[in-house]
Coordinates of C-alpha atoms in Angstrom, one line a residue:
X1 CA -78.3 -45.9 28.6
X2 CA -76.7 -42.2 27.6
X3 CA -75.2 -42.7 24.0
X4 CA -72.3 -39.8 23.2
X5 CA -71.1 -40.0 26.8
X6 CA -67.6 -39.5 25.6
X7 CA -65.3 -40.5 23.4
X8 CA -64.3 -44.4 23.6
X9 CA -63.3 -45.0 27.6
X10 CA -63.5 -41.4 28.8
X11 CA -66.5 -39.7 30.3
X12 CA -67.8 -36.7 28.3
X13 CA -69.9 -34.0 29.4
X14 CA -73.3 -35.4 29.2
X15 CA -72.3 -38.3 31.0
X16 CA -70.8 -36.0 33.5
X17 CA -73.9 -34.1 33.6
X18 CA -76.1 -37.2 34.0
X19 CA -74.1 -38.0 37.1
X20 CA -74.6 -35.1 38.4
X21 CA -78.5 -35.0 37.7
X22 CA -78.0 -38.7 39.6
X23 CA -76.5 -37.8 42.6
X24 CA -78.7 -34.8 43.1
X25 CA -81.6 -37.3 43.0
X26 CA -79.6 -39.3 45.7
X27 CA -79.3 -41.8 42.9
X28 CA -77.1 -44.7 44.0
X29 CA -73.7 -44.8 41.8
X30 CA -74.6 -48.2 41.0
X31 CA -77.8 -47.0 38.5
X32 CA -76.1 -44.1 37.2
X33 CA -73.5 -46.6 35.8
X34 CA -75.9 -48.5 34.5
X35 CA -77.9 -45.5 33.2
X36 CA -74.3 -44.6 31.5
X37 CA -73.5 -48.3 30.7
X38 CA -69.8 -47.6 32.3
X39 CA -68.6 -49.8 35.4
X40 CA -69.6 -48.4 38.9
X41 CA -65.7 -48.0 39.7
X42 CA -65.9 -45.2 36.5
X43 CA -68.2 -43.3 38.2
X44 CA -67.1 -43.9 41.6
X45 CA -64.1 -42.5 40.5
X46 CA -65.4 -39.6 38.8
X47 CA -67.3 -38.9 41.6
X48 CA -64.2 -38.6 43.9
X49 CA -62.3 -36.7 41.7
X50 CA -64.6 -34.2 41.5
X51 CA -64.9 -33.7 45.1
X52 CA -67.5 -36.1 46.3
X53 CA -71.5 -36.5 46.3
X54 CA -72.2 -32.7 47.8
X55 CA -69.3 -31.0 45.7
X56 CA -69.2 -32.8 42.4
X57 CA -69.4 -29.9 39.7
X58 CA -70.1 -31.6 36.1
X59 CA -68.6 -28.5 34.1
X60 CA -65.2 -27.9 36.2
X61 CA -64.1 -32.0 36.5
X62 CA -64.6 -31.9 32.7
X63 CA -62.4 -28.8 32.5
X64 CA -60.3 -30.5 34.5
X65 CA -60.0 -34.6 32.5
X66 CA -59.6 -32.2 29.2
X67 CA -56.5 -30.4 30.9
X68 CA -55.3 -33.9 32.4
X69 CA -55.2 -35.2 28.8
X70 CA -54.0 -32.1 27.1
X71 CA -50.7 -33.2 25.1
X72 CA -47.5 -32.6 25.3
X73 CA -46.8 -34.0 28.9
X74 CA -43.9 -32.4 30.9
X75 CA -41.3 -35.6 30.9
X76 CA -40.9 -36.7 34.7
X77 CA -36.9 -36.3 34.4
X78 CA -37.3 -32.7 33.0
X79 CA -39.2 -31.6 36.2
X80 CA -37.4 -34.0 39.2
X81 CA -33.5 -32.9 39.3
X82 CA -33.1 -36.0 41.7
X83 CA -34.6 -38.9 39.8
X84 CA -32.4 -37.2 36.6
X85 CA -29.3 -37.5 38.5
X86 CA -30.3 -41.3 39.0
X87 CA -30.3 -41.6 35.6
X88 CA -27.6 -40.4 34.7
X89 CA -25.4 -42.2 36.9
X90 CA -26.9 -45.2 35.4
X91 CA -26.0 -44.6 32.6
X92 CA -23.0 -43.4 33.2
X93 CA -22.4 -46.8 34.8
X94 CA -23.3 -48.2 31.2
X95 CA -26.3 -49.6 32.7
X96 CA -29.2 -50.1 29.5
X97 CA -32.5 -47.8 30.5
X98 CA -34.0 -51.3 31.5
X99 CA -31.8 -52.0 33.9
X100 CA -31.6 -48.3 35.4
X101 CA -36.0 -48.4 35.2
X102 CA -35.6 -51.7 36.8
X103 CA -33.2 -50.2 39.6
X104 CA -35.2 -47.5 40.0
X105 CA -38.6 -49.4 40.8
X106 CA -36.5 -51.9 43.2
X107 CA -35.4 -48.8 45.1
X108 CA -38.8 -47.2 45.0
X109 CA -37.3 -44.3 43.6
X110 CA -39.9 -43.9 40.7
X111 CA -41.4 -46.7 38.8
X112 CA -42.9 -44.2 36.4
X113 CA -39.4 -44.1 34.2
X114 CA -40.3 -44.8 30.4
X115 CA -37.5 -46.8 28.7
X116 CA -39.6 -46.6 25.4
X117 CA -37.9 -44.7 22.4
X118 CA -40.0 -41.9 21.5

């Protein structure tokens, strides 16, 4: 098993590395996971994201989770005018945020609306 793979859940790059030294020994994903000691759906997935078996490029999917984690997040009504508008008729309606998420998930119009304060 890799120790320092990442830090807590997330794959860092020696553990990207190693599954890339794995696949280019045709390694199944089942014993790089457990050369890793992460689930075979973690690498699965990393595997896919990064383009598959013949494409998977340790250094750029790791530039790539570090720039999918980077903080602060564009907010999901700042960037869709449509799902905003939603919203705001909601609460124009004096609907609570719960109810307009609710709504909005029922309709299939976004079920990614936060109704947390921030």
């Amino acid at each position: 098993m890799v120790r320092g793979t990442g830090h807590g859940r997330r794959l860092g790059a020696q553990g990207r590395g190693a599954i890339a030294a794995g696949l280019a020994r045709g390694d199944s994903l089942a014993s790089i996971a457990r050369f890793l000691g992460v689930a075979v759906s973690t690498v699965s997935r990393e595997v896919a994201a990064g383009g598959g078996r013949q494409a998977y490029d340790p250094q750029a999917r790791h530039a790539q989770a570090r720039a999918a984690r980077a903080r602060p997040k564009a907010r999901v009504l700042d960037s869709n005018d449509q799902l905003r508008a939603l919203v705001v008729q909601g609460l124009r309606q004096r609907w609570s945020p719960q109810q307009i998420s609710r709504r909005l998930a029922a309709d299939r119009a976004c079920s990614m609306v936060c109704v947390s304060p921030l």
